[in-house]
Amino acid sequence: MRRRAAEFRRPVRKRIHNWIWVLLGLFFFIGFLLFLVQHNHDQHHVPQPTLEKDDVVNPVHSRLNITEELVSPGSIARQLADQMTLAKAYVVIAKEQNNLQLAWELSSRIRSCQLLLSKAAMREEPISLAEAESTLKSLSLLIFKAQDAHYDIATTIMTMKSHIQALEERAHAATVQSTVFGQLASEALPKSLHCLHVKLTSDWLGQPKLQKLAEENKNSLRLMDNNLYHFCIFSDNLIGVSVVVNSTVLNADHPKQLVFHIVTNNVTYGAMETWFLTNDFKGATIEVQSIEELTWLNATYSPVARQLLDPDSRAYYFSGSQDFGSEIKFRNPKYLSLLNHLRFYVPDIYPELEKVVFLDDDVVVQKDLIPLFALELHGNVNGAVETCLEAFHRFYKYLNFSNPIISSKFDPQACGWAFGMNIFDLVSWRKENVTGRYHYWMEQNADRTLWKLGTLPPGLLSFYGLIEPLDRRWHVLGLGYDMNIDNRLIDSAAVIHYNGNMKPWLKLAIARYKPLWDRYVDQSNTHLQQCLTN
């Protein structure tokens, strides 16, 4: 190929040299700009003063977390805490060995450690080695002195074990005592309610017309009319029964179709009659009976009535013994109360009725219960809400499955259910002879080996295979002990149940749930107003 002439090659070289000079000039220009910027920064920069020997440095720390410091293996705070723990053990041992001087010295150093930790927490800065060194050294010397006095690690461990055991025993005793006090508080009748009973009983005794009216009401045909809706309540708690009736009536679409059958004891009968005769319940029919009127409920017929006459049973439930060897809740007299066991005699008390809703005296009705009577029970006796969502409501938690009488006939994983709001088909009840079943199991448990307490265990046995599960919203439990029930569940409930010791009429009631009960107390009643204010 022929090369180009020289005059045509020289301009290319010149162009390359020109670009090199342009780039060099650009670099010099950028360098000059950087110099100006740096020079301007130095002029505005304030020089930091140099530290003298005695000047204190105040470094900037993030907020100190004293808990993290105490668990950090390399921190001074952790060393102080470990030394204090060991020193406290030697204080106990020194006192037991009557070496009070050593115990005093150790206690003094422990207080110094506590003071250092407290200061560190307040100023939110870690403890430095300089400020803790003297305390650590002196405490270490004292611990060495304690070890030299034959307070070795083995002795320390044995001593601490014995003290831990003693503390556990004291804690257990305190827990039992707390349970006793809680049980006593739940059984006690507040002074204001006792006052109400006295005033109403006085009215009953002083007004013969009330007694005449009560006798006339006992002959009402409505009490046996199966076209109406019947409810039964067995209790001597006047204010509790009043709230149950009032809440049921106020939430019913047709309150005049409701009939309430109340059975109480002879002591409360006059007050109960007076209350329901002198207050308005929107046309609902209310019958009050005394349990003493049920003459057939005697020791010949009822195992519970026989147990009430048994000296051993009376001593177990009514002696008032503070024997902490057995749980106080097992010895609650209400578990042998005839009123509490009347739920197993509903067909005997009301032989003409076919369907009844049973209500406890610590429930509040929030919706119309008439639709409950229309539910199909499929031949079962007892419509109830099952409670086996939690594991502790299975049969094995209530019954002694080590006994072959129980284990041979029942499934330990069978689902428990709740008393308190139940729909009873009394026709099926009589057909299945549920009361006879109940009598059998009560006789089997005369020595309290099949179950320990309450009416639910014999209920589980007597109604076994005869339960119709209801929707949970019919009956929501736990308002007497559980502080964390979902508000949505409470709002949707037809009946809420204050089962537990924190009853709504007591001062120890759970404040969150108490207004749900209070709204159905007749605050306009003159006697109640006087008793509450006085």
Short mmCIF file of C-alpha atoms in Angstrom, two decimals:
data_model
loop_
_atom_site.label_atom_id
_atom_site.label_comp_id
_atom_site.label_asym_id
_atom_site.label_seq_id
_atom_site.Cartn_x
_atom_site.Cartn_y
_atom_site.Cartn_z
CA MET A 1 0.00 0.00 0.00
CA ARG A 2 1.31 3.44 -0.79
CA ARG A 3 2.09 5.66 2.18
CA ARG A 4 0.65 9.15 2.42
CA ALA A 5 2.87 12.17 2.01
CA ALA A 6 4.47 13.65 5.06
CA GLU A 7 2.50 16.90 4.87
CA PHE A 8 -0.64 14.91 5.45
CA ARG A 9 0.68 13.10 8.59
CA ARG A 10 1.94 16.08 10.65
CA PRO A 11 -1.47 17.66 11.44
CA VAL A 12 -2.58 14.40 13.20
CA ARG A 13 0.38 14.50 15.59
CA LYS A 14 -0.35 18.15 16.36
CA ARG A 15 -3.97 17.34 17.23
CA ILE A 16 -2.82 14.62 19.71
CA HIS A 17 -0.41 16.95 21.43
CA ASN A 18 -3.12 19.59 21.70
CA TRP A 19 -5.45 17.14 23.58
CA ILE A 20 -2.71 16.29 26.04
CA TRP A 21 -2.27 19.92 26.91
CA VAL A 22 -6.01 20.39 27.36
CA LEU A 23 -6.19 17.46 29.79
CA LEU A 24 -3.22 18.72 31.80
CA GLY A 25 -4.80 22.13 32.05
CA LEU A 26 -8.06 20.62 33.28
CA PHE A 27 -6.21 18.66 36.01
CA PHE A 28 -4.44 21.83 37.16
CA PHE A 29 -7.75 23.68 37.28
CA ILE A 30 -9.46 20.99 39.39
CA GLY A 31 -6.47 20.87 41.75
CA PHE A 32 -6.65 24.65 42.16
CA LEU A 33 -10.36 24.44 43.05
CA LEU A 34 -9.69 21.73 45.65
CA PHE A 35 -6.96 23.90 47.18
CA LEU A 36 -9.36 26.83 47.51
CA VAL A 37 -12.04 24.68 49.14
CA GLN A 38 -9.59 23.19 51.64
CA HIS A 39 -8.13 26.60 52.45
CA ASN A 40 -11.58 28.02 53.08
CA HIS A 41 -12.45 25.08 55.41
CA ASP A 42 -9.27 25.58 57.45
CA GLN A 43 -10.06 29.26 57.93
CA HIS A 44 -13.51 28.45 59.42
CA HIS A 45 -12.36 25.46 61.48
CA VAL A 46 -12.22 26.09 65.26
CA PRO A 47 -9.19 24.35 66.78
CA GLN A 48 -9.91 22.01 69.72
CA PRO A 49 -8.22 22.87 73.03
CA THR A 50 -5.55 20.50 74.22
CA LEU A 51 -6.25 18.56 77.41
CA GLU A 52 -4.27 19.23 80.50
CA LYS A 53 -3.30 16.46 82.89
CA ASP A 54 -6.18 16.98 85.29
CA ASP A 55 -8.85 17.64 82.70
CA VAL A 56 -11.80 15.25 82.71
CA VAL A 57 -12.84 13.67 79.47
CA ASN A 58 -16.59 13.49 78.97
CA PRO A 59 -17.08 11.00 76.16
CA VAL A 60 -20.47 10.81 74.51
CA HIS A 61 -22.18 7.50 75.38
CA SER A 62 -25.46 6.09 74.27
CA ARG A 63 -27.93 5.62 77.11
CA LEU A 64 -26.65 2.87 79.40
CA ASN A 65 -28.78 -0.20 79.77
CA ILE A 66 -27.84 -1.38 83.27
CA THR A 67 -29.46 -4.78 82.66
CA GLU A 68 -27.24 -5.40 79.64
CA GLU A 69 -24.24 -4.28 81.67
CA LEU A 70 -25.05 -6.78 84.42
CA VAL A 71 -25.19 -9.69 81.99
CA SER A 72 -22.18 -8.64 79.91
CA PRO A 73 -19.27 -11.01 80.84
CA GLY A 74 -16.56 -8.34 80.59
CA SER A 75 -18.27 -5.45 82.35
CA ILE A 76 -17.30 -4.09 85.77
CA ALA A 77 -20.99 -4.10 86.72
CA ARG A 78 -21.11 -7.87 86.13
CA GLN A 79 -18.05 -8.39 88.34
CA LEU A 80 -19.63 -6.33 91.12
CA ALA A 81 -22.91 -8.26 90.85
CA ASP A 82 -21.16 -11.63 91.00
CA GLN A 83 -19.10 -10.57 94.01
CA MET A 84 -22.23 -9.31 95.77
CA THR A 85 -24.07 -12.60 95.19
CA LEU A 86 -21.24 -14.60 96.70
CA ALA A 87 -20.83 -12.11 99.55
CA LYS A 88 -24.54 -12.35 100.43
CA ALA A 89 -24.22 -16.11 100.76
CA TYR A 90 -21.27 -15.67 103.14
CA VAL A 91 -23.21 -13.10 105.16
CA VAL A 92 -25.86 -15.76 105.86
CA ILE A 93 -23.23 -18.35 106.78
CA ALA A 94 -21.27 -15.92 108.95
CA LYS A 95 -24.42 -15.04 110.91
CA GLU A 96 -25.20 -18.71 111.41
CA GLN A 97 -21.64 -19.22 112.72
CA ASN A 98 -22.09 -16.19 114.99
CA ASN A 99 -19.25 -14.32 113.21
CA LEU A 100 -21.08 -11.02 113.34
CA GLN A 101 -17.99 -8.90 112.63
CA LEU A 102 -17.40 -10.62 109.29
CA ALA A 103 -21.08 -10.43 108.45
CA TRP A 104 -21.06 -6.69 109.18
CA GLU A 105 -17.99 -6.08 107.02
CA LEU A 106 -19.42 -8.06 104.12
CA SER A 107 -22.75 -6.20 104.38
CA SER A 108 -20.88 -2.89 104.33
CA ARG A 109 -19.03 -3.81 101.12
CA ILE A 110 -22.26 -5.09 99.57
CA ARG A 111 -23.82 -1.69 100.20
CA SER A 112 -20.82 -0.04 98.52
CA CYS A 113 -21.33 -2.22 95.44
CA GLN A 114 -25.03 -1.40 95.37
CA LEU A 115 -24.20 2.31 95.60
CA LEU A 116 -21.83 2.08 92.61
CA LEU A 117 -24.44 0.27 90.53
CA SER A 118 -27.08 2.80 91.52
CA LYS A 119 -24.85 5.74 90.51
CA ALA A 120 -24.06 4.12 87.18
CA ALA A 121 -27.77 3.63 86.47
CA MET A 122 -28.55 7.23 87.39
CA ARG A 123 -25.81 8.85 85.30
CA GLU A 124 -26.37 6.32 82.48
CA GLU A 125 -22.65 5.57 82.09
CA PRO A 126 -20.65 2.38 82.63
CA ILE A 127 -18.67 1.88 85.82
CA SER A 128 -14.96 2.45 85.26
CA LEU A 129 -12.30 0.19 86.72
CA ALA A 130 -10.78 3.13 88.58
CA GLU A 131 -13.88 3.85 90.64
CA ALA A 132 -14.69 0.18 91.32
CA GLU A 133 -11.15 -1.13 91.93
CA SER A 134 -10.96 -0.45 95.65
CA THR A 135 -14.42 -1.92 96.33
CA LEU A 136 -13.68 -5.05 94.29
CA LYS A 137 -10.36 -5.57 96.07
CA SER A 138 -11.75 -5.12 99.57
CA LEU A 139 -14.73 -7.39 98.82
CA SER A 140 -12.45 -10.05 97.33
CA LEU A 141 -10.29 -9.98 100.45
CA LEU A 142 -13.33 -10.43 102.66
CA ILE A 143 -14.58 -13.36 100.53
CA PHE A 144 -11.13 -14.94 100.78
CA LYS A 145 -11.27 -14.38 104.54
CA ALA A 146 -14.66 -16.11 104.66
CA GLN A 147 -13.35 -19.05 102.65
CA ASP A 148 -10.30 -19.24 104.92
CA ALA A 149 -12.68 -19.52 107.88
CA HIS A 150 -13.82 -22.86 106.38
CA TYR A 151 -16.84 -21.39 104.64
CA ASP A 152 -15.97 -23.36 101.51
CA ILE A 153 -18.08 -23.71 98.37
CA ALA A 154 -19.64 -26.99 99.49
CA THR A 155 -20.81 -25.40 102.74
CA THR A 156 -22.09 -22.42 100.80
CA ILE A 157 -24.07 -24.60 98.39
CA MET A 158 -25.63 -26.66 101.20
CA THR A 159 -26.54 -23.53 103.13
CA MET A 160 -28.12 -21.90 100.07
CA LYS A 161 -30.08 -25.08 99.31
CA SER A 162 -31.51 -25.15 102.81
CA HIS A 163 -32.47 -21.48 102.57
CA ILE A 164 -34.06 -21.97 99.16
CA GLN A 165 -36.08 -24.87 100.55
CA ALA A 166 -37.18 -22.76 103.50
CA LEU A 167 -38.21 -19.93 101.15
CA GLU A 168 -40.16 -22.35 98.99
CA GLU A 169 -42.01 -23.66 102.03
CA ARG A 170 -42.82 -20.11 103.13
CA ALA A 171 -43.99 -19.23 99.62
CA HIS A 172 -46.21 -22.31 99.53
CA ALA A 173 -47.66 -21.48 102.94
CA ALA A 174 -48.32 -17.91 101.79
CA THR A 175 -50.04 -19.20 98.63
CA VAL A 176 -52.26 -21.54 100.63
CA GLN A 177 -53.11 -18.78 103.07
CA SER A 178 -53.92 -16.44 100.20
CA THR A 179 -56.24 -19.10 98.76
CA VAL A 180 -57.94 -19.47 102.14
CA PHE A 181 -58.47 -15.72 102.44
CA GLY A 182 -59.75 -15.52 98.85
CA GLN A 183 -62.17 -18.37 99.52
CA LEU A 184 -63.42 -16.74 102.71
CA ALA A 185 -63.85 -13.41 100.93
CA SER A 186 -65.86 -15.05 98.13
CA GLU A 187 -68.15 -16.80 100.62
CA ALA A 188 -68.76 -13.71 102.75
CA LEU A 189 -71.90 -11.63 102.28
CA PRO A 190 -71.14 -7.87 102.09
CA LYS A 191 -72.60 -5.84 104.93
CA SER A 192 -74.84 -3.85 102.57
CA LEU A 193 -76.45 -7.01 101.22
CA HIS A 194 -76.92 -8.43 104.72
CA CYS A 195 -78.63 -5.14 105.58
CA LEU A 196 -80.95 -5.59 102.58
CA HIS A 197 -81.86 -9.12 103.73
CA VAL A 198 -82.72 -7.84 107.22
CA LYS A 199 -84.93 -5.01 105.93
CA LEU A 200 -86.80 -7.24 103.50
CA THR A 201 -87.31 -9.95 106.11
CA SER A 202 -88.67 -7.31 108.49
CA ASP A 203 -91.16 -6.23 105.80
CA TRP A 204 -92.18 -9.86 105.23
CA LEU A 205 -92.85 -10.45 108.90
CA GLY A 206 -94.59 -7.10 109.40
CA GLN A 207 -96.87 -7.21 106.34
CA PRO A 208 -99.30 -10.17 106.36
CA LYS A 209 -100.68 -9.06 102.98
CA LEU A 210 -97.36 -10.03 101.36
CA GLN A 211 -97.64 -13.53 102.82
CA LYS A 212 -101.23 -13.81 101.57
CA LEU A 213 -100.22 -12.67 98.08
CA ALA A 214 -97.38 -15.22 98.01
CA GLU A 215 -99.79 -18.04 98.86
CA GLU A 216 -102.16 -16.94 96.09
CA ASN A 217 -99.34 -16.94 93.53
CA LYS A 218 -98.47 -20.55 94.34
CA ASN A 219 -101.79 -21.61 92.79
CA SER A 220 -101.17 -19.89 89.46
CA LEU A 221 -101.76 -22.14 86.44
CA ARG A 222 -98.92 -20.40 84.63
CA LEU A 223 -96.46 -22.31 86.84
CA MET A 224 -97.36 -25.56 85.02
CA ASP A 225 -98.09 -24.20 81.53
CA ASN A 226 -95.72 -25.82 79.01
CA ASN A 227 -96.65 -23.19 76.42
CA LEU A 228 -94.64 -20.69 78.47
CA TYR A 229 -90.86 -20.53 78.95
CA HIS A 230 -89.64 -21.79 82.31
CA PHE A 231 -86.40 -20.95 84.12
CA CYS A 232 -85.17 -22.36 87.44
CA ILE A 233 -82.68 -20.80 89.87
CA PHE A 234 -81.58 -22.42 93.15
CA SER A 235 -79.86 -19.96 95.47
CA ASP A 236 -79.91 -18.04 98.75
CA ASN A 237 -78.19 -15.02 97.14
CA LEU A 238 -80.94 -12.42 96.86
CA ILE A 239 -79.05 -9.81 94.84
CA GLY A 240 -77.57 -12.43 92.52
CA VAL A 241 -80.96 -13.99 91.75
CA SER A 242 -82.44 -10.51 91.27
CA VAL A 243 -79.85 -9.66 88.60
CA VAL A 244 -80.43 -12.99 86.82
CA VAL A 245 -84.19 -12.42 86.67
CA ASN A 246 -83.92 -8.72 85.83
CA SER A 247 -81.41 -9.24 83.02
CA THR A 248 -83.47 -12.09 81.54
CA VAL A 249 -86.67 -10.04 81.58
CA LEU A 250 -85.12 -6.84 80.21
CA ASN A 251 -83.56 -8.65 77.26
CA ALA A 252 -86.62 -10.75 76.40
CA ASP A 253 -88.86 -9.82 73.47
CA HIS A 254 -91.92 -11.19 75.29
CA PRO A 255 -91.25 -11.00 79.07
CA LYS A 256 -94.84 -11.88 79.97
CA GLN A 257 -94.23 -15.38 78.59
CA LEU A 258 -91.44 -16.04 81.08
CA VAL A 259 -91.87 -18.04 84.30
CA PHE A 260 -89.13 -18.14 86.96
CA HIS A 261 -88.99 -20.90 89.57
CA ILE A 262 -86.74 -19.94 92.51
CA VAL A 263 -85.85 -22.24 95.38
CA THR A 264 -84.03 -20.80 98.37
CA ASN A 265 -83.49 -21.74 102.02
CA ASN A 266 -85.78 -20.93 104.92
CA VAL A 267 -83.57 -18.09 106.17
CA THR A 268 -83.74 -16.15 102.90
CA TYR A 269 -87.26 -17.13 101.87
CA GLY A 270 -89.08 -14.12 103.38
CA ALA A 271 -86.61 -11.59 101.95
CA MET A 272 -86.72 -13.27 98.51
CA GLU A 273 -90.52 -13.29 98.42
CA THR A 274 -90.72 -9.64 99.50
CA TRP A 275 -88.23 -8.53 96.84
CA PHE A 276 -90.03 -10.21 93.94
CA LEU A 277 -93.50 -9.25 95.17
CA THR A 278 -92.66 -5.57 95.58
CA ASN A 279 -90.64 -4.99 92.39
CA ASP A 280 -91.76 -4.87 88.78
CA PHE A 281 -90.48 -7.53 86.35
CA LYS A 282 -92.55 -6.60 83.28
CA GLY A 283 -95.30 -9.14 83.86
CA ALA A 284 -93.07 -12.20 84.23
CA THR A 285 -94.33 -14.84 86.64
CA ILE A 286 -92.04 -15.53 89.60
CA GLU A 287 -92.45 -18.42 92.05
CA VAL A 288 -90.35 -18.61 95.24
CA GLN A 289 -90.14 -21.80 97.27
CA SER A 290 -88.25 -22.80 100.39
CA ILE A 291 -86.20 -25.97 100.13
CA GLU A 292 -87.82 -27.06 103.39
CA GLU A 293 -91.09 -27.42 101.42
CA LEU A 294 -89.53 -30.28 99.44
CA THR A 295 -90.23 -32.85 102.15
CA TRP A 296 -89.44 -35.76 99.81
CA LEU A 297 -85.80 -34.53 99.62
CA ASN A 298 -84.67 -36.41 102.71
CA ALA A 299 -81.94 -38.86 103.77
CA THR A 300 -84.02 -41.82 102.61
CA TYR A 301 -84.10 -40.55 99.02
CA SER A 302 -81.05 -38.33 98.57
CA PRO A 303 -77.39 -39.37 99.12
CA VAL A 304 -76.47 -35.73 99.69
CA ALA A 305 -79.04 -35.45 102.45
CA ARG A 306 -77.51 -38.57 104.03
CA GLN A 307 -74.00 -37.10 103.79
CA LEU A 308 -75.21 -33.99 105.56
CA LEU A 309 -76.12 -36.18 108.52
CA ASP A 310 -72.82 -38.09 108.44
CA PRO A 311 -70.42 -36.87 111.21
CA ASP A 312 -67.31 -37.37 109.04
CA SER A 313 -68.75 -35.39 106.15
CA ARG A 314 -69.91 -32.63 108.44
CA ALA A 315 -66.47 -32.43 110.03
CA TYR A 316 -64.79 -32.34 106.61
CA TYR A 317 -66.96 -29.57 105.14
CA PHE A 318 -68.21 -27.59 108.13
CA SER A 319 -65.61 -27.85 110.89
CA GLY A 320 -63.78 -24.70 109.77
CA SER A 321 -60.44 -26.47 110.27
CA GLN A 322 -57.42 -24.70 108.82
CA ASP A 323 -55.79 -27.96 107.81
CA PHE A 324 -53.56 -26.90 104.94
CA GLY A 325 -52.79 -30.52 104.13
CA SER A 326 -55.85 -30.59 101.87
CA GLU A 327 -56.82 -27.84 99.47
CA ILE A 328 -59.28 -25.38 100.99
CA LYS A 329 -61.44 -25.35 97.84
CA PHE A 330 -62.14 -29.05 98.31
CA ARG A 331 -63.64 -28.32 101.75
CA ASN A 332 -66.03 -25.58 100.64
CA PRO A 333 -69.40 -26.27 102.34
CA LYS A 334 -71.30 -25.23 99.22
CA TYR A 335 -70.26 -28.49 97.57
CA LEU A 336 -72.45 -30.38 100.05
CA SER A 337 -75.24 -27.80 99.98
CA LEU A 338 -78.65 -29.17 99.07
CA LEU A 339 -79.37 -25.97 97.12
CA ASN A 340 -76.29 -26.61 95.03
CA HIS A 341 -77.39 -30.19 94.28
CA LEU A 342 -81.04 -29.34 93.46
CA ARG A 343 -80.04 -29.15 89.76
CA PHE A 344 -80.14 -32.95 89.74
CA TYR A 345 -83.75 -33.00 90.97
CA VAL A 346 -85.41 -30.65 88.47
CA PRO A 347 -87.94 -33.26 87.19
CA ASP A 348 -88.86 -34.13 90.79
CA ILE A 349 -89.42 -30.49 91.74
CA TYR A 350 -91.43 -29.67 88.57
CA PRO A 351 -93.14 -32.93 87.53
CA GLU A 352 -95.52 -31.23 85.07
CA LEU A 353 -92.86 -29.39 83.06
CA GLU A 354 -91.23 -30.64 79.86
CA LYS A 355 -88.41 -28.14 79.25
CA VAL A 356 -86.55 -25.86 81.65
CA VAL A 357 -83.54 -23.55 81.40
CA PHE A 358 -81.32 -23.78 84.45
CA LEU A 359 -79.45 -20.58 85.47
CA ASP A 360 -76.81 -20.08 88.16
CA ASP A 361 -77.05 -17.05 90.46
CA ASP A 362 -73.77 -15.56 89.13
CA VAL A 363 -74.78 -15.14 85.50
CA VAL A 364 -76.03 -12.15 83.53
CA VAL A 365 -78.35 -12.62 80.57
CA GLN A 366 -77.58 -10.29 77.66
CA LYS A 367 -79.89 -11.59 74.91
CA ASP A 368 -83.36 -13.08 74.52
CA LEU A 369 -83.26 -16.71 75.72
CA ILE A 370 -86.61 -17.78 74.26
CA PRO A 371 -84.91 -19.14 71.06
CA LEU A 372 -83.01 -21.55 73.32
CA PHE A 373 -86.24 -23.51 73.84
CA ALA A 374 -86.57 -24.10 70.09
CA LEU A 375 -83.18 -25.81 69.75
CA GLU A 376 -83.25 -29.46 68.73
CA LEU A 377 -81.54 -31.62 71.37
CA HIS A 378 -81.74 -34.81 69.26
CA GLY A 379 -83.03 -36.90 72.14
CA ASN A 380 -80.35 -35.68 74.53
CA VAL A 381 -81.16 -34.43 78.02
CA ASN A 382 -78.81 -31.50 78.59
CA GLY A 383 -77.98 -28.71 76.13
CA ALA A 384 -74.69 -27.22 77.33
CA VAL A 385 -71.65 -25.34 76.08
CA GLU A 386 -68.57 -27.56 75.94
CA THR A 387 -65.40 -26.30 77.58
CA CYS A 388 -62.71 -28.55 76.10
CA LEU A 389 -61.01 -25.81 74.07
CA GLU A 390 -58.52 -25.88 76.93
CA ALA A 391 -56.83 -29.18 77.85
CA PHE A 392 -57.69 -28.89 81.55
CA HIS A 393 -61.42 -29.27 80.84
CA ARG A 394 -61.21 -32.91 79.82
CA PHE A 395 -62.69 -35.66 81.98
CA TYR A 396 -59.32 -36.76 83.33
CA LYS A 397 -58.90 -33.38 85.04
CA TYR A 398 -62.07 -33.83 87.10
CA LEU A 399 -62.19 -37.56 87.79
CA ASN A 400 -59.87 -40.15 89.31
CA PHE A 401 -59.06 -42.46 86.38
CA SER A 402 -56.79 -44.56 88.56
CA ASN A 403 -60.00 -46.00 89.98
CA PRO A 404 -61.25 -48.87 87.77
CA ILE A 405 -64.88 -47.84 88.32
CA ILE A 406 -64.11 -44.66 86.38
CA SER A 407 -61.51 -45.91 83.91
CA SER A 408 -63.63 -48.86 82.77
CA LYS A 409 -66.65 -46.73 81.82
CA PHE A 410 -65.43 -43.32 80.69
CA ASP A 411 -63.05 -41.78 78.17
CA PRO A 412 -60.43 -39.62 79.95
CA GLN A 413 -60.25 -37.35 76.88
CA ALA A 414 -64.01 -36.80 76.78
CA CYS A 415 -64.97 -33.15 76.57
CA GLY A 416 -66.16 -31.32 79.65
CA TRP A 417 -69.07 -28.89 79.63
CA ALA A 418 -70.41 -26.14 81.87
CA PHE A 419 -73.21 -25.81 84.37
CA GLY A 420 -74.66 -22.32 84.72
CA MET A 421 -76.85 -22.04 81.64
CA ASN A 422 -78.37 -25.33 80.53
CA ILE A 423 -81.49 -26.31 78.66
CA PHE A 424 -82.96 -29.50 80.15
CA ASP A 425 -85.36 -31.77 78.26
CA LEU A 426 -87.22 -33.20 81.26
CA VAL A 427 -89.08 -35.80 79.19
CA SER A 428 -85.76 -37.34 78.10
CA TRP A 429 -84.40 -36.86 81.62
CA ARG A 430 -87.14 -39.04 83.10
CA LYS A 431 -86.75 -41.59 80.33
CA GLU A 432 -82.97 -41.89 80.93
CA ASN A 433 -83.36 -41.79 84.73
CA VAL A 434 -80.56 -39.19 85.11
CA THR A 435 -81.41 -38.61 88.76
CA GLY A 436 -80.97 -42.35 89.43
CA ARG A 437 -77.56 -42.21 87.73
CA TYR A 438 -76.63 -39.27 89.91
CA HIS A 439 -77.64 -41.15 93.06
CA TYR A 440 -75.49 -44.12 92.02
CA TRP A 441 -72.37 -42.02 91.51
CA MET A 442 -72.87 -40.03 94.70
CA GLU A 443 -73.04 -43.26 96.67
CA GLN A 444 -69.90 -44.55 94.94
CA ASN A 445 -68.06 -41.37 95.95
CA ALA A 446 -69.06 -41.37 99.62
CA ASP A 447 -65.37 -41.62 100.55
CA ARG A 448 -64.42 -38.84 98.06
CA THR A 449 -62.09 -41.09 96.04
CA LEU A 450 -63.70 -40.67 92.60
CA TRP A 451 -63.67 -36.87 92.64
CA LYS A 452 -62.94 -34.17 95.16
CA LEU A 453 -65.30 -31.27 94.75
CA GLY A 454 -68.37 -29.73 93.24
CA THR A 455 -71.42 -30.72 91.26
CA LEU A 456 -69.71 -30.80 87.87
CA PRO A 457 -67.96 -34.21 88.28
CA PRO A 458 -71.20 -36.05 89.18
CA GLY A 459 -72.83 -34.09 86.37
CA LEU A 460 -70.23 -35.30 83.88
CA LEU A 461 -70.93 -38.88 84.95
CA SER A 462 -74.72 -38.64 85.19
CA PHE A 463 -75.21 -36.88 81.83
CA TYR A 464 -72.50 -38.90 80.02
CA GLY A 465 -73.66 -39.53 76.45
CA LEU A 466 -76.69 -37.26 76.94
CA ILE A 467 -75.14 -33.85 76.18
CA GLU A 468 -76.15 -31.73 73.19
CA PRO A 469 -73.31 -29.23 72.50
CA LEU A 470 -74.47 -25.62 72.14
CA ASP A 471 -72.83 -22.75 70.29
CA ARG A 472 -70.19 -21.16 72.48
CA ARG A 473 -71.92 -17.78 72.29
CA TRP A 474 -74.83 -19.05 74.35
CA HIS A 475 -72.69 -19.21 77.48
CA VAL A 476 -69.33 -17.42 78.01
CA LEU A 477 -67.51 -18.33 81.23
CA GLY A 478 -64.61 -17.02 83.28
CA LEU A 479 -65.64 -13.51 84.32
CA GLY A 480 -64.96 -14.40 87.94
CA TYR A 481 -61.27 -15.23 87.43
CA ASP A 482 -60.05 -14.52 83.86
CA MET A 483 -59.07 -10.89 83.26
CA ASN A 484 -58.30 -11.33 79.54
CA ILE A 485 -61.54 -12.43 77.91
CA ASP A 486 -62.00 -10.97 74.43
CA ASN A 487 -64.52 -8.10 74.47
CA ARG A 488 -65.99 -9.32 71.20
CA LEU A 489 -66.78 -12.69 72.77
CA ILE A 490 -68.42 -11.00 75.76
CA ASP A 491 -70.50 -8.72 73.52
CA SER A 492 -71.70 -11.67 71.43
CA ALA A 493 -72.63 -13.82 74.46
CA ALA A 494 -76.23 -14.55 75.35
CA VAL A 495 -75.17 -15.34 78.93
CA ILE A 496 -71.99 -14.33 80.72
CA HIS A 497 -70.93 -16.30 83.79
CA TYR A 498 -68.93 -14.96 86.75
CA ASN A 499 -67.68 -18.38 87.80
CA GLY A 500 -64.69 -18.10 90.13
CA ASN A 501 -64.06 -16.28 93.39
CA MET A 502 -64.24 -12.72 92.03
CA LYS A 503 -68.01 -12.40 92.17
CA PRO A 504 -69.49 -9.14 90.84
CA TRP A 505 -71.21 -8.26 94.12
CA LEU A 506 -67.89 -8.36 96.02
CA LYS A 507 -65.20 -5.70 96.27
CA LEU A 508 -62.69 -8.14 94.81
CA ALA A 509 -64.68 -8.33 91.55
CA ILE A 510 -62.76 -7.75 88.32
CA ALA A 511 -63.41 -4.05 87.62
CA ARG A 512 -63.53 -4.54 83.84
CA TYR A 513 -66.56 -6.87 84.04
CA LYS A 514 -68.40 -5.40 87.02
CA PRO A 515 -70.41 -2.77 85.05
CA LEU A 516 -71.99 -5.57 82.99
CA TRP A 517 -73.55 -6.86 86.22
CA ASP A 518 -74.19 -3.50 87.92
CA ARG A 519 -76.46 -2.28 85.14
CA TYR A 520 -79.09 -4.86 86.17
CA VAL A 521 -79.10 -4.02 89.89
CA ASP A 522 -82.23 -2.08 90.80
CA GLN A 523 -80.57 1.00 92.26
CA SER A 524 -83.94 2.71 92.67
CA ASN A 525 -85.01 0.35 95.45
CA THR A 526 -85.33 2.32 98.70
CA HIS A 527 -83.98 -0.42 100.95
CA LEU A 528 -80.98 -0.98 98.70
CA GLN A 529 -80.19 2.73 98.58
CA GLN A 530 -80.31 2.97 102.38
CA CYS A 531 -78.12 -0.09 102.84
CA LEU A 532 -75.53 1.10 100.32
CA THR A 533 -75.26 4.59 101.84
CA ASN A 534 -75.28 3.46 105.46
#
